[in-house]
Amino acid sequence: MSYYCERRDPDFGPKMHNVLLLYKQVSMRFDEDGNVIPWEDGQEVHVVSYDEKPGIQAIANTAPDLRPEPGKAGGAVARDYEYKRLGTLSLLASIDLLTGEATPLVSETHKSSDYVEFLRILDAKYPEGDLIRIVLDNVQVHKSKETRAYLATVPGRFEFVFTPKHGSWLNLVEGFFSKMTRQMLRGIRVSSKDELKERIYRYFDEVNAEPVVRRWKWNLSEIG
């Protein structure tokens, strides 16, 4: 048996088109050498891909890991199968599709207030007067009363391009989350939630030391 995800969004096609059109526009911002072409219309536009990764578990060992015996070929770390759950954290993050820089916010919760805090981080990050265009899904916290109240205080600052329901694969930050899980989160053991938080932020520092620009790899030639 195989599984599939039904397209329950009646506007799946138009929303997908809007996202892919944005990716095509982003691709045209680079010259042949991969350098960003300066915006000519006066207002710079920053394009970011954003999502949340809630429920990141802080898990502690109940006994120390056992290192391989020195000089023994094929040795592996041995770990006690029992562990202790310390709670969870939520990660809110974006990647800049023009620079590759990743922006994180680690929170104890996953609420509208966290999302608004992240928008404030982006607002402080980019020069005043520039437009911040965000690719994201349309979950409730992204359109809540608290969110709308904040956006009313910064008119014209943000523009949103929503992915369709069950279309998270259209959001480039999902690939970033997948790589992060493989490289850092899988099998991680910590002594506290604070340690997990610190290690997540450290991962972003390491990524941003040598940022990689992520681009949509499928054919965009027919998008227009």
GROMACS .gro file of C-alpha atoms in nm:
model
  224
    1MET     CA    1   0.000   0.000   0.000
    2SER     CA    2   0.119   0.354  -0.077
    3TYR     CA    3  -0.005   0.681   0.068
    4TYR     CA    4  -0.077   1.020  -0.081
    5CYS     CA    5  -0.192   1.359   0.044
    6GLU     CA    6  -0.520   1.476  -0.108
    7ARG     CA    7  -0.532   1.835  -0.230
    8ARG     CA    8  -0.813   1.966  -0.011
    9ASP     CA    9  -0.738   2.333  -0.078
   10PRO     CA   10  -0.973   2.453  -0.356
   11ASP     CA   11  -0.715   2.721  -0.442
   12PHE     CA   12  -0.420   2.482  -0.449
   13GLY     CA   13  -0.329   2.563  -0.810
   14PRO     CA   14  -0.334   2.944  -0.785
   15LYS     CA   15  -0.147   2.943  -0.452
   16MET     CA   16   0.118   2.707  -0.589
   17HIS     CA   17   0.152   2.931  -0.895
   18ASN     CA   18   0.206   3.237  -0.675
   19VAL     CA   19   0.480   3.065  -0.475
   20LEU     CA   20   0.658   2.937  -0.784
   21LEU     CA   21   0.626   3.276  -0.953
   22LEU     CA   22   0.800   3.430  -0.654
   23TYR     CA   23   1.079   3.172  -0.679
   24LYS     CA   24   1.119   3.259  -1.046
   25GLN     CA   25   1.143   3.628  -0.961
   26VAL     CA   26   1.406   3.545  -0.698
   27SER     CA   27   1.609   3.346  -0.950
   28MET     CA   28   1.614   3.650  -1.178
   29ARG     CA   29   1.775   3.860  -0.902
   30PHE     CA   30   2.108   3.677  -0.955
   31ASP     CA   31   2.360   3.745  -1.231
   32GLU     CA   32   2.560   3.477  -1.413
   33ASP     CA   33   2.819   3.474  -1.133
   34GLY     CA   34   2.556   3.421  -0.863
   35ASN     CA   35   2.572   3.777  -0.730
   36VAL     CA   36   2.253   3.957  -0.627
   37ILE     CA   37   2.149   4.227  -0.874
   38PRO     CA   38   2.067   4.551  -0.687
   39TRP     CA   39   1.699   4.648  -0.682
   40GLU     CA   40   1.638   4.936  -0.925
   41ASP     CA   41   1.297   5.064  -0.813
   42GLY     CA   42   1.416   5.231  -0.495
   43GLN     CA   43   1.255   4.994  -0.243
   44GLU     CA   44   1.461   4.684  -0.170
   45VAL     CA   45   1.265   4.360  -0.139
   46HIS     CA   46   1.386   4.085   0.095
   47VAL     CA   47   1.237   3.741   0.032
   48VAL     CA   48   1.234   3.488   0.315
   49SER     CA   49   1.094   3.138   0.354
   50TYR     CA   50   0.946   3.084   0.700
   51ASP     CA   51   0.797   2.805   0.908
   52GLU     CA   52   0.778   2.664   1.260
   53LYS     CA   53   0.910   2.339   1.400
   54PRO     CA   54   0.722   2.277   1.726
   55GLY     CA   55   0.770   1.989   1.968
   56ILE     CA   56   1.149   1.956   1.955
   57GLN     CA   57   1.214   1.715   2.240
   58ALA     CA   58   1.484   1.772   2.499
   59ILE     CA   59   1.594   1.420   2.592
   60ALA     CA   60   1.850   1.329   2.855
   61ASN     CA   61   2.042   1.008   2.909
   62THR     CA   62   1.983   0.817   3.230
   63ALA     CA   63   2.335   0.676   3.215
   64PRO     CA   64   2.654   0.795   3.043
   65ASP     CA   65   2.725   0.688   2.684
   66LEU     CA   66   3.001   0.427   2.664
   67ARG     CA   67   3.284   0.508   2.427
   68PRO     CA   68   3.443   0.240   2.206
   69GLU     CA   69   3.743   0.062   2.351
   70PRO     CA   70   4.067   0.227   2.235
   71GLY     CA   71   4.227   0.048   1.944
   72LYS     CA   72   3.927  -0.176   1.883
   73ALA     CA   73   3.825  -0.171   1.515
   74GLY     CA   74   3.460  -0.116   1.430
   75GLY     CA   75   3.371   0.011   1.774
   76ALA     CA   76   3.058   0.216   1.832
   77VAL     CA   77   2.919   0.429   2.110
   78ALA     CA   78   2.687   0.232   2.337
   79ARG     CA   79   2.383   0.409   2.483
   80ASP     CA   80   2.142   0.297   2.755
   81TYR     CA   81   1.801   0.242   2.597
   82GLU     CA   82   1.628   0.429   2.881
   83TYR     CA   83   1.603   0.807   2.863
   84LYS     CA   84   1.434   1.100   3.034
   85ARG     CA   85   1.204   1.355   2.867
   86LEU     CA   86   1.276   1.712   2.978
   87GLY     CA   87   1.007   1.886   2.777
   88THR     CA   88   0.986   2.044   2.433
   89LEU     CA   89   1.085   2.362   2.253
   90SER     CA   90   0.951   2.530   1.942
   91LEU     CA   91   1.169   2.668   1.666
   92LEU     CA   92   1.055   2.955   1.446
   93ALA     CA   93   1.293   3.016   1.158
   94SER     CA   94   1.336   3.173   0.818
   95ILE     CA   95   1.594   3.159   0.544
   96ASP     CA   96   1.671   3.458   0.326
   97LEU     CA   97   1.639   3.340  -0.034
   98LEU     CA   98   1.882   3.605  -0.159
   99THR     CA   99   2.161   3.571   0.098
  100GLY     CA  100   2.108   3.226   0.248
  101GLU     CA  101   2.115   3.368   0.602
  102ALA     CA  102   1.896   3.182   0.850
  103THR     CA  103   1.713   3.357   1.135
  104PRO     CA  104   1.599   3.157   1.442
  105LEU     CA  105   1.377   3.207   1.742
  106VAL     CA  106   1.358   2.929   2.001
  107SER     CA  107   1.056   2.945   2.229
  108GLU     CA  108   0.892   2.749   2.510
  109THR     CA  109   0.556   2.797   2.337
  110HIS     CA  110   0.399   2.799   1.992
  111LYS     CA  111   0.157   3.091   2.000
  112SER     CA  112   0.067   3.409   1.814
  113SER     CA  113   0.291   3.605   2.051
  114ASP     CA  114   0.590   3.397   1.937
  115TYR     CA  115   0.508   3.463   1.572
  116VAL     CA  116   0.473   3.836   1.638
  117GLU     CA  117   0.808   3.833   1.818
  118PHE     CA  118   0.963   3.672   1.513
  119LEU     CA  119   0.814   3.938   1.284
  120ARG     CA  120   0.967   4.198   1.514
  121ILE     CA  121   1.305   4.027   1.474
  122LEU     CA  122   1.273   4.048   1.095
  123ASP     CA  123   1.160   4.411   1.120
  124ALA     CA  124   1.472   4.495   1.321
  125LYS     CA  125   1.696   4.289   1.093
  126TYR     CA  126   1.624   4.462   0.761
  127PRO     CA  127   1.664   4.833   0.679
  128GLU     CA  128   1.367   5.054   0.753
  129GLY     CA  129   1.150   5.115   0.448
  130ASP     CA  130   1.240   4.789   0.271
  131LEU     CA  131   0.970   4.533   0.194
  132ILE     CA  132   0.990   4.192   0.361
  133ARG     CA  133   0.814   3.928   0.151
  134ILE     CA  134   0.749   3.603   0.338
  135VAL     CA  135   0.660   3.256   0.206
  136LEU     CA  136   0.465   3.068   0.475
  137ASP     CA  137   0.160   2.854   0.545
  138ASN     CA  138  -0.173   3.002   0.651
  139VAL     CA  139  -0.222   2.852   0.997
  140GLN     CA  140  -0.428   3.034   1.257
  141VAL     CA  141  -0.141   3.207   1.441
  142HIS     CA  142  -0.041   3.376   1.115
  143LYS     CA  143  -0.376   3.556   1.092
  144SER     CA  144  -0.481   3.585   1.457
  145LYS     CA  145  -0.611   3.903   1.618
  146GLU     CA  146  -0.275   3.958   1.788
  147THR     CA  147  -0.090   3.916   1.459
  148ARG     CA  148  -0.322   4.155   1.275
  149ALA     CA  149  -0.287   4.410   1.553
  150TYR     CA  150   0.092   4.407   1.518
  151LEU     CA  151   0.084   4.427   1.138
  152ALA     CA  152  -0.137   4.734   1.164
  153THR     CA  153   0.153   4.910   1.340
  154VAL     CA  154   0.392   4.847   1.048
  155PRO     CA  155   0.183   4.910   0.734
  156GLY     CA  156   0.355   4.818   0.410
  157ARG     CA  157   0.643   4.646   0.586
  158PHE     CA  158   0.542   4.283   0.524
  159GLU     CA  159   0.391   4.100   0.230
  160PHE     CA  160   0.282   3.736   0.258
  161VAL     CA  161   0.276   3.461  -0.003
  162PHE     CA  162   0.085   3.163   0.138
  163THR     CA  163   0.148   2.804   0.042
  164PRO     CA  164  -0.164   2.592  -0.017
  165LYS     CA  165  -0.293   2.351   0.245
  166HIS     CA  166  -0.091   2.026   0.233
  167GLY     CA  167   0.166   2.212   0.024
  168SER     CA  168   0.448   2.247   0.277
  169TRP     CA  169   0.685   2.090   0.024
  170LEU     CA  170   0.660   2.417  -0.171
  171ASN     CA  171   0.831   2.604   0.113
  172LEU     CA  172   1.210   2.600   0.082
  173VAL     CA  173   1.267   2.628   0.457
  174GLU     CA  174   1.132   2.273   0.491
  175GLY     CA  175   1.449   2.143   0.325
  176PHE     CA  176   1.651   2.342   0.577
  177PHE     CA  177   1.458   2.184   0.866
  178SER     CA  178   1.513   1.838   0.718
  179LYS     CA  179   1.888   1.893   0.695
  180MET     CA  180   1.897   2.034   1.048
  181THR     CA  181   1.720   1.726   1.180
  182ARG     CA  182   1.970   1.493   1.011
  183GLN     CA  183   2.277   1.692   1.110
  184MET     CA  184   2.198   1.803   1.463
  185LEU     CA  185   1.869   1.696   1.620
  186ARG     CA  186   1.859   1.324   1.543
  187GLY     CA  187   1.983   1.132   1.844
  188ILE     CA  188   2.077   1.443   2.040
  189ARG     CA  189   2.100   1.412   2.419
  190VAL     CA  190   2.109   1.715   2.650
  191SER     CA  191   2.110   1.785   3.023
  192SER     CA  192   1.840   2.055   3.006
  193LYS     CA  193   1.610   2.248   2.775
  194ASP     CA  194   1.847   2.543   2.808
  195GLU     CA  195   2.127   2.330   2.666
  196LEU     CA  196   1.908   2.224   2.374
  197LYS     CA  197   1.819   2.589   2.309
  198GLU     CA  198   2.186   2.691   2.317
  199ARG     CA  199   2.284   2.413   2.075
  200ILE     CA  200   2.008   2.510   1.830
  201TYR     CA  201   2.129   2.870   1.826
  202ARG     CA  202   2.487   2.748   1.787
  203TYR     CA  203   2.380   2.545   1.483
  204PHE     CA  204   2.238   2.860   1.323
  205ASP     CA  205   2.561   3.048   1.396
  206GLU     CA  206   2.756   2.775   1.220
  207VAL     CA  207   2.518   2.776   0.922
  208ASN     CA  208   2.539   3.153   0.890
  209ALA     CA  209   2.919   3.146   0.899
  210GLU     CA  210   2.901   3.002   0.546
  211PRO     CA  211   2.544   3.063   0.426
  212VAL     CA  212   2.410   2.864   0.132
  213VAL     CA  213   2.149   3.018  -0.096
  214ARG     CA  214   1.862   2.774  -0.147
  215ARG     CA  215   1.679   2.776  -0.478
  216TRP     CA  216   1.380   2.597  -0.622
  217LYS     CA  217   1.525   2.319  -0.839
  218TRP     CA  218   1.220   2.220  -1.042
  219ASN     CA  219   1.144   2.369  -1.382
  220LEU     CA  220   1.019   2.728  -1.361
  221SER     CA  221   1.027   2.800  -1.733
  222GLU     CA  222   0.648   2.777  -1.772
  223ILE     CA  223   0.572   2.998  -1.473
  224GLY     CA  224   0.469   3.349  -1.565
   0.00000   0.00000   0.00000
